CSV table of C-alpha atoms and ligand atoms in Angstrom, one decimal:
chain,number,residue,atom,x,y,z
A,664,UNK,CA,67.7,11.6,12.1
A,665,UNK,CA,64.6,11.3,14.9
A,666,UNK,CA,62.3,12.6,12.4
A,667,UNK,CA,61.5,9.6,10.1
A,668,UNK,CA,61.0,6.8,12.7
A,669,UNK,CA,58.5,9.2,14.3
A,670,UNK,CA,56.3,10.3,11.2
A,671,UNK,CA,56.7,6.3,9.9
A,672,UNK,CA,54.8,6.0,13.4
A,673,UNK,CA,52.0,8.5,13.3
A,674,UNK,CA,51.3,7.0,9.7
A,675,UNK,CA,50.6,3.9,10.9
A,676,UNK,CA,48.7,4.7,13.9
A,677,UNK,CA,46.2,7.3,11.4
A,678,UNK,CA,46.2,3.7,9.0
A,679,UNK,CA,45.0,2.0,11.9
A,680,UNK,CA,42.4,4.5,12.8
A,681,UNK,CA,40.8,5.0,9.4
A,682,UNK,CA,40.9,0.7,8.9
A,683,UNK,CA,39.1,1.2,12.5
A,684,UNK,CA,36.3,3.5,11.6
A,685,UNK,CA,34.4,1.4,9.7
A,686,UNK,CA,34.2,-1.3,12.6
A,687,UNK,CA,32.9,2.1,14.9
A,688,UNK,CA,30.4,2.9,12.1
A,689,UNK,CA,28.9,-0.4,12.0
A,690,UNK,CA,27.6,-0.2,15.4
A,691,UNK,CA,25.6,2.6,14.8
A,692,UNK,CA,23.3,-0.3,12.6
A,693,UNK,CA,23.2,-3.2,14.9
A,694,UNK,CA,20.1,-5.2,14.5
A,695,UNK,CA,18.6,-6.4,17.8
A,696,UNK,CA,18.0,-2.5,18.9
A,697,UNK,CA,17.9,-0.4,15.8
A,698,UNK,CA,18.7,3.1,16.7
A,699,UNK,CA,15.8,6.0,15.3
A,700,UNK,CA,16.5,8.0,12.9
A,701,UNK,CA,15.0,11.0,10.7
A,702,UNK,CA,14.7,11.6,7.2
A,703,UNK,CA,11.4,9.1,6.4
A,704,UNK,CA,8.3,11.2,8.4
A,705,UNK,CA,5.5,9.2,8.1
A,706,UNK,CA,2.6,11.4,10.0
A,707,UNK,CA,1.5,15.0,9.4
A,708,UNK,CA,3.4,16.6,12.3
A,709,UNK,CA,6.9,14.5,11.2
A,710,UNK,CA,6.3,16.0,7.5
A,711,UNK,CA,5.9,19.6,8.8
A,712,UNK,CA,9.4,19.4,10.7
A,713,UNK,CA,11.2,17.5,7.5
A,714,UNK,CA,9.8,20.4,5.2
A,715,UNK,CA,11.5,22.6,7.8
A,716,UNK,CA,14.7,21.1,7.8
A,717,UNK,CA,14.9,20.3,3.8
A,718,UNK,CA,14.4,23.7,3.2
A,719,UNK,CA,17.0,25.5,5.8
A,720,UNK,CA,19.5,23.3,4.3
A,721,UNK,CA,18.9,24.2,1.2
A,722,UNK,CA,19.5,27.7,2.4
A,723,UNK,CA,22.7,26.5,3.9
A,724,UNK,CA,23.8,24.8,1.1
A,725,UNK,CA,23.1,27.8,-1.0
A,726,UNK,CA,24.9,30.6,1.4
A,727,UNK,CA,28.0,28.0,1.7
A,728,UNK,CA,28.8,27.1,-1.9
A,729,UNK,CA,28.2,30.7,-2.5
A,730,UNK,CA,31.0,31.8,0.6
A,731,UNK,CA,32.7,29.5,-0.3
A,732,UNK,CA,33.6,29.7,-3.6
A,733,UNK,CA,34.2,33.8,-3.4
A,734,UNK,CA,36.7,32.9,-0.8
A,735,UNK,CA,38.2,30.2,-3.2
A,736,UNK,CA,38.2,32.9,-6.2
A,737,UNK,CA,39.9,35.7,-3.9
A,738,UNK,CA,42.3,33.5,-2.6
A,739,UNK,CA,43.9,31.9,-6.3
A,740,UNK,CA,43.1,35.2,-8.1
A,741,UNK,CA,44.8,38.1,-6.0
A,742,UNK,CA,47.5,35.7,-4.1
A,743,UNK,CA,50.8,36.6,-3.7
A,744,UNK,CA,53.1,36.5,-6.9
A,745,UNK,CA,57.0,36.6,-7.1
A,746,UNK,CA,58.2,40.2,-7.1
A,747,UNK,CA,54.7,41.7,-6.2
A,748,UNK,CA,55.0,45.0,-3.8
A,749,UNK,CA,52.6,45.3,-1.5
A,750,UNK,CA,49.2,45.6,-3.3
A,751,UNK,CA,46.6,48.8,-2.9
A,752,UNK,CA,45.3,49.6,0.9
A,753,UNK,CA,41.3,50.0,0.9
A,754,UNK,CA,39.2,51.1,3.8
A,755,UNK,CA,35.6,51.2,3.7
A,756,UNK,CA,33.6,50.4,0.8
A,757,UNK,CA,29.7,51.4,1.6
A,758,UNK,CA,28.2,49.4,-1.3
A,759,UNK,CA,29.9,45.8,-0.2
A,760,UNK,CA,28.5,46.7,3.4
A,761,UNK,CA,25.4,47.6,2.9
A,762,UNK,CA,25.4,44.2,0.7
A,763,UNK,CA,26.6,42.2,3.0
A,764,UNK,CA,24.4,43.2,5.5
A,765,UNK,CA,21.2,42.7,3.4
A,766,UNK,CA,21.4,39.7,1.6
A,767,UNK,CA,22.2,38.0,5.2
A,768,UNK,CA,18.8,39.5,6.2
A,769,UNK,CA,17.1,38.2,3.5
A,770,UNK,CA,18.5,34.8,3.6
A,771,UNK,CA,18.0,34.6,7.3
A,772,UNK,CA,14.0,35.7,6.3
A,773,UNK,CA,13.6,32.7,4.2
A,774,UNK,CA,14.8,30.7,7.2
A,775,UNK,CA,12.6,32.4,10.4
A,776,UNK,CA,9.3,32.7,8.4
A,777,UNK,CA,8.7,29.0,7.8
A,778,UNK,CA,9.9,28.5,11.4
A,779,UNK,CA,7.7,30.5,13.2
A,780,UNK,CA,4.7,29.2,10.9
A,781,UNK,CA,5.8,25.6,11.9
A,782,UNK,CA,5.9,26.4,15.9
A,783,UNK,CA,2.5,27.6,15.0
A,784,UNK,CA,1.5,24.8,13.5
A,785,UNK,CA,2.9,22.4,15.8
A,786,UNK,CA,1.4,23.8,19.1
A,787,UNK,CA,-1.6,23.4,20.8
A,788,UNK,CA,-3.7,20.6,19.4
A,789,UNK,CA,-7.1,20.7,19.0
A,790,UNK,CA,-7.8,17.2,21.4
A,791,UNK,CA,-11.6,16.4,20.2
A,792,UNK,CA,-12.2,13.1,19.3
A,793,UNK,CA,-8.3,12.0,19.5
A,794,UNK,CA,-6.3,9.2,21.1
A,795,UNK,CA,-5.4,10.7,24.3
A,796,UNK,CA,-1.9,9.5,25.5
A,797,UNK,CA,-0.1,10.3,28.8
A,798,UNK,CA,4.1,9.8,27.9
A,799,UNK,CA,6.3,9.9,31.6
A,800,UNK,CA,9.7,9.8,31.5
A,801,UNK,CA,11.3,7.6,33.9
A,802,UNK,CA,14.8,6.8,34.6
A,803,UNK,CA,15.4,5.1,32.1
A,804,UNK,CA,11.8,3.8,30.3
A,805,UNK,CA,8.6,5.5,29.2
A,806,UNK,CA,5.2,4.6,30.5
A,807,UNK,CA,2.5,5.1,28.2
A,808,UNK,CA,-1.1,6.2,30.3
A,809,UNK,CA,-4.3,6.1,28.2
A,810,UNK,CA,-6.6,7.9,30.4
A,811,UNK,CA,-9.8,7.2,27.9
A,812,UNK,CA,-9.2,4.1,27.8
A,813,UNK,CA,-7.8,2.9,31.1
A,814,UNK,CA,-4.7,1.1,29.4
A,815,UNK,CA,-1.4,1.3,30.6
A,816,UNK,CA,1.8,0.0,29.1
A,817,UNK,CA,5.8,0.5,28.9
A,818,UNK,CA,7.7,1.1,26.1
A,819,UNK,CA,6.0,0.0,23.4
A,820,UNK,CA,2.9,2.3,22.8
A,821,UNK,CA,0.4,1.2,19.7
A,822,UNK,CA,-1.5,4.1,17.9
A,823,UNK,CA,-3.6,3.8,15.2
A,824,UNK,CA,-2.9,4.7,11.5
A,825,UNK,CA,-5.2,7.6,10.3
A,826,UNK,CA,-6.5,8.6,14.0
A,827,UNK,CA,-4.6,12.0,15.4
A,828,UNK,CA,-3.2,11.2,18.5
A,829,UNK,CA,-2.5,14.0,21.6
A,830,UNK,CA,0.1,13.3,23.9
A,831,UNK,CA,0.9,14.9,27.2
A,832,UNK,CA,4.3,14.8,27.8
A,833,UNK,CA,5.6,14.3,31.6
A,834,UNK,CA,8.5,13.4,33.6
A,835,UNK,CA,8.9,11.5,37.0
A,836,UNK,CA,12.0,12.3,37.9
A,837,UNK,CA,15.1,14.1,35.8
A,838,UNK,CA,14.5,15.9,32.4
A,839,UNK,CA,13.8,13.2,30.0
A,840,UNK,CA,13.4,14.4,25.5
A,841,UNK,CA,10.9,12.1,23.8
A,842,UNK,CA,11.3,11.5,20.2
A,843,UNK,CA,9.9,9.4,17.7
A,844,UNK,CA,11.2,10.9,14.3
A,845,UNK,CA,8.9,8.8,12.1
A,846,UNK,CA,5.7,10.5,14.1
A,847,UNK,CA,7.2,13.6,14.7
A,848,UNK,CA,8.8,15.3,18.0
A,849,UNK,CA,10.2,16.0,19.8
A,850,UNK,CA,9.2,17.4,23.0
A,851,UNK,CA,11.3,17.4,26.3
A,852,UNK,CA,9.9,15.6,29.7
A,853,UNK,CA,10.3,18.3,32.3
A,854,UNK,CA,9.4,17.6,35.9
A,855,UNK,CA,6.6,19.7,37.0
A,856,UNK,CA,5.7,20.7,33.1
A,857,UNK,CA,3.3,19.8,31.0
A,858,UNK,CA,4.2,19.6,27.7
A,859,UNK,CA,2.3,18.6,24.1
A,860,UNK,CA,2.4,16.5,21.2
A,861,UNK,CA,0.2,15.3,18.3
A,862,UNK,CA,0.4,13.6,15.6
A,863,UNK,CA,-2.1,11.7,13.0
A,864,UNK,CA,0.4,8.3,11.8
A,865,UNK,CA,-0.2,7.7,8.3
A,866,UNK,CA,1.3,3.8,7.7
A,867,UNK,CA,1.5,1.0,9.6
A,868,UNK,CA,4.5,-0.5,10.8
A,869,UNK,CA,7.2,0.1,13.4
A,870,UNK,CA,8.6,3.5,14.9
A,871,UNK,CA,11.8,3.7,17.3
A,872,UNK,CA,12.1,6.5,19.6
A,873,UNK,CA,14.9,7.4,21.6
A,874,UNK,CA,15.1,9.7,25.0
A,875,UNK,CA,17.5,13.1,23.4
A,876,UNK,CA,18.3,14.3,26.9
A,877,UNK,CA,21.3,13.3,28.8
A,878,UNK,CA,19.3,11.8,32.0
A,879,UNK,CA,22.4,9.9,33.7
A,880,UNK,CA,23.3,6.5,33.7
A,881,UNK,CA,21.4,4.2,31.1
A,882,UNK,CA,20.3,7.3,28.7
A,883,UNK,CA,21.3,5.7,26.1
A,884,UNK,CA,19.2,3.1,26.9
A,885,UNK,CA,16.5,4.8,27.1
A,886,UNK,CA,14.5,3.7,23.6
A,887,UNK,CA,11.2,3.6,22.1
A,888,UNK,CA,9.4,1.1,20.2
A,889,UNK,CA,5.7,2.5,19.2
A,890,UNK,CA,3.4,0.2,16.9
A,891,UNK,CA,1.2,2.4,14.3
A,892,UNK,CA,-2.0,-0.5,13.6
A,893,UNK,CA,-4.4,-1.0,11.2
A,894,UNK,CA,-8.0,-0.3,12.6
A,895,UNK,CA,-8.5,-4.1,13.2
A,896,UNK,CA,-4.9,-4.5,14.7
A,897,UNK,CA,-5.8,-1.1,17.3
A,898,UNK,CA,-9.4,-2.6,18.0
A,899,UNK,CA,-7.7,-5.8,18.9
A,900,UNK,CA,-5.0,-4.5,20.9
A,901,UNK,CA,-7.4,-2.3,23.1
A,902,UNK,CA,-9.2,-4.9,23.8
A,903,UNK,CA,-6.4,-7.4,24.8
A,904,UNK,CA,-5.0,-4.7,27.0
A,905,UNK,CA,-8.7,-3.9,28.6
A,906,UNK,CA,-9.4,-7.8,29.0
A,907,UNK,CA,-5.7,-8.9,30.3
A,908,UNK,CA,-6.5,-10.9,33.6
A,909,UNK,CA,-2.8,-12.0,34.9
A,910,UNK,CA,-4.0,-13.8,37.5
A,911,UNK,CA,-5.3,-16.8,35.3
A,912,UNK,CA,-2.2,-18.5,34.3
A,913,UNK,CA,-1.7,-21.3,32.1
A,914,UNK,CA,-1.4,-24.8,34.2
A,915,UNK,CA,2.8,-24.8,32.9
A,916,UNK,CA,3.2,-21.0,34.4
A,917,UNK,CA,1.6,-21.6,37.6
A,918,UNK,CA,4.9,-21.7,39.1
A,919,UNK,CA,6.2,-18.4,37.6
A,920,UNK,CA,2.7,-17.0,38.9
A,921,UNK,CA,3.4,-17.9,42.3
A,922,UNK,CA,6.8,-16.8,42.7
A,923,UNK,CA,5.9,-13.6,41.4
A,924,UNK,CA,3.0,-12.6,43.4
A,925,UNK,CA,5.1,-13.7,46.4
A,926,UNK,CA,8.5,-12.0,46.0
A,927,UNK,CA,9.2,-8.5,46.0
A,928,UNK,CA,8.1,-8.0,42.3
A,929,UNK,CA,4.6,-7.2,42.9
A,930,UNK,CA,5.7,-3.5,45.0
A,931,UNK,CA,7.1,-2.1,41.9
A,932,UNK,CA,5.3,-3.9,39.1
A,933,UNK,CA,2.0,-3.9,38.0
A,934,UNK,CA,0.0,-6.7,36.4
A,935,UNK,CA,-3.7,-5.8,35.5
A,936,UNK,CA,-5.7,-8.5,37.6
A,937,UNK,CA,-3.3,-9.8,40.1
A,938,UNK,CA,-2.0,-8.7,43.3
A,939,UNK,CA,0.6,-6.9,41.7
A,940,UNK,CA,0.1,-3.2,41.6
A,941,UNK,CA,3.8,-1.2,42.1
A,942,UNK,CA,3.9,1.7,40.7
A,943,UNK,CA,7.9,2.2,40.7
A,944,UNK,CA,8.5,-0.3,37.6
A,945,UNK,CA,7.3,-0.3,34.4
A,946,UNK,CA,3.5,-1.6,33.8
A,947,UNK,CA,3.7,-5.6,32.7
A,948,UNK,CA,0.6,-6.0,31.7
A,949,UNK,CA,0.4,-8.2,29.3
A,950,UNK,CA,4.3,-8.6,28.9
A,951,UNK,CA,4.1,-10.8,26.4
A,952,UNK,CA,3.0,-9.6,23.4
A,953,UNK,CA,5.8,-7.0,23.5
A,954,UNK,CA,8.6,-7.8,21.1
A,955,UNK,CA,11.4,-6.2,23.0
A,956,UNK,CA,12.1,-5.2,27.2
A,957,UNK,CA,13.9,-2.8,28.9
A,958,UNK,CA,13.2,0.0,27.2
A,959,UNK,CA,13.9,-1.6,23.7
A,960,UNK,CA,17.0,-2.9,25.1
A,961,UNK,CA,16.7,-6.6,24.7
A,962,UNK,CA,14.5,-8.7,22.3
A,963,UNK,CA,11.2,-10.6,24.3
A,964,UNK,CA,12.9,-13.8,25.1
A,965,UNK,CA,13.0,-16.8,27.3
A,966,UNK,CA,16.8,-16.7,27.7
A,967,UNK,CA,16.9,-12.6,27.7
A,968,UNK,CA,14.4,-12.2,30.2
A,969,UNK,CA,15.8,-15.1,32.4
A,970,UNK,CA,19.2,-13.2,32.4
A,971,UNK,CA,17.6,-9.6,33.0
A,972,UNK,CA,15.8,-11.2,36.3
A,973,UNK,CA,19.0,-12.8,37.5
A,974,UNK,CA,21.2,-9.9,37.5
A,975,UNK,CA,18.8,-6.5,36.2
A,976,UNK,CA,22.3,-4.2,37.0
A,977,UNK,CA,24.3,-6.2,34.1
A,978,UNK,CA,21.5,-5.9,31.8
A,979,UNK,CA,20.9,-2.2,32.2
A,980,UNK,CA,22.9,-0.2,34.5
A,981,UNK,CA,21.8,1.9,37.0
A,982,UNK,CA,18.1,0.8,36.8
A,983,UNK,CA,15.9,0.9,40.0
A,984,UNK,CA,15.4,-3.1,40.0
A,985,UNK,CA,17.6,-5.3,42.9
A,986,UNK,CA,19.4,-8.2,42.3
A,987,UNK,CA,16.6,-11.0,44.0
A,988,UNK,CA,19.3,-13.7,44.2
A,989,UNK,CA,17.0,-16.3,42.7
A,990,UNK,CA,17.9,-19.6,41.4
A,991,UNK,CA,18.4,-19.6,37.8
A,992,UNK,CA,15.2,-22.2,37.9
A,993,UNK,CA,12.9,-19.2,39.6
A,994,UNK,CA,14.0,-16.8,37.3
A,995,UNK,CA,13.2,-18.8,34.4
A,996,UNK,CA,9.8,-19.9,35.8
A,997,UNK,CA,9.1,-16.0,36.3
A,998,UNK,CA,10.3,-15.2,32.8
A,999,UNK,CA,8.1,-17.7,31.5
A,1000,UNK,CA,4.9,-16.4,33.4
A,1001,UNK,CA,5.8,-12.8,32.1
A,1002,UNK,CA,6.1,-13.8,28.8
A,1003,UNK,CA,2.5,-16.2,28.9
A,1004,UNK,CA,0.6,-12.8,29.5
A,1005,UNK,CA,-0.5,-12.1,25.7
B,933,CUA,CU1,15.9,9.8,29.5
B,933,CUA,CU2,18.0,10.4,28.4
């Protein structure tokens, strides 16, 4: 008499799950910080690694159908039937075996060969006359250092289209996994290691990234927004970055200026002309023309900035950055600095 009440129950509550799972679905595409994903390479190394993948599961789409559809034949054709005895006993069957144990190899041929030719292919750039880029992980953003060029940034790295790029790939603290599936990856951030990455982009336009290792806290916040340019957009953006000069604010972010250069910000932060050099935080160097913060948390604006300098821990747990206890009006005349420095 218990039983129908109870299954009534479980009915519901699997309605209610599968009406839920669209809801959980839909935050994988929410707007403000879209998640990467793979499937659309758009640079040599990124096409080498989708060729991979299409054809392995095209191998594994082959081997299951195949499996899959003997075990559906055996199953219907030699089931049980009323008044059936007990059906023949076998043992050993030297053609099936050796069978089964070469088509495998072949199969598994078809899979290593093209692997091994793409680790090949993949390692150990040849780094003449390429945009050299230094990638540290940090918990939880990614500093961009080019060396050549004596421009560092956070977050939002800028390559341009048609150039190869070599990256060295470093981490400051935990193990950190850079990837940028558009360009290619990925490659993990290991303290003490060294590792490489290249990669010649092949259309402008925007590439999120994401860090792939569990690193604590605010992994998944951990996100990448890099910017492949046109040659006139790259020229432009080297220069603005060579050029910045913080220390010359506008006459309306003088305030900001000030309050910046005397608070604690200036030990972890660095801003290219002033007196701000910390090394801890991420670079902000010309803050402003970035279109999102935090590690490609929060969109580059007044209000989001203002609330990320009142209280960092709300905005992003775990990171490094104290609570200052400024006034709402400070932390609005700092965010307005920052975001000035274009
Ligand atoms: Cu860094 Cu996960």
């Amino acid at each position: 008499m218990e039983e129908a009440p109870r299954s009534k129950k479980r009915h519901l509550l699997l309605a209610f799950a599968v009406l839920l799972l669209p809801l959980a679905l839909a935050g994988c595409a929410e707007s403000t910080s879209p998640q990467a994903w793979f499937g659309r390479p758009e640079s040599d190394f990124a096409r080498i690694l989708q060729g991979l993948f299409d054809r392995i599961i095209l191998i594994a789409t082959i081997v299951f159908v195949v499996v899959e559809g003997i075990l559906f034949i055996a199953l219907f054709r030699f089931r049980r039937r009323p008044g059936q005895g007990l059906p023949s006993q076998t043992h050993g069957n030297t053609q099936l075996e050796i069978g089964w144990t070469i088509v495998p190899a072949v199969a598994l041929a078809f899979v290593a060969v093209p692997t091994v030719r793409a680790i090949f292919e993949t390692y150990h750039p040849d780094t003449t006359n390429t945009v050299k880029v230094q990638v540290i992980g940090h918990q939880w953003w990614w500093e961009f250092r080019y060396p050549d060029l004596g421009i560092v940034t956070a977050n939002e790295p800028h390559f341009p289209v048609g150039q190869k790029a070599t990256l060295t790939i470093e981490s400051a603290d935990v193990i950190h996994g850079f990837w940028i599936p558009g360009l290619g990856g990925k490659r993990d951030a290991i303290p003490t290691r060294v590792n490489e990455l290249w990669w010649t982009p092949e259309k402008t336009g925007e590439y999120y990234g994401q860090c792939t290792q569990l690193c604590a806290t605010s992994h998944a916040n951990m996100r990448i927004r890099a910017f492949v340019d046109d040659q006139n957009g790259w020229n432009a953006w080297v220069n603005a970055m060579k050029s910045a000069n913080g220390s010359q604010p506008a006459p309306d972010v003088q305030r900001g200026y000030q309050l910046f250069t005397t608070n604690a910000c200036v030990g972890c932060h660095t801003i290219q002309g002033t007196p701000a050099n910390g090394q801890v935080g991420p670079n902000l160097t010309r803050f402003g023309a970035r279109t999102t913060f935090g590690a490609g948390l929060y969109q580059n604006t007044q209000e989001n900035v203002t609330s990320w300098i009142l209280d960092p821990q709300a905005a992003k747990p775990g990171n490094k950055m104290p609570n200052l206890h400024l006034s709402e009006e400070d932390a609005s005349a700092i965010a307005a600095y920052l975001r000035s420095l274009k």
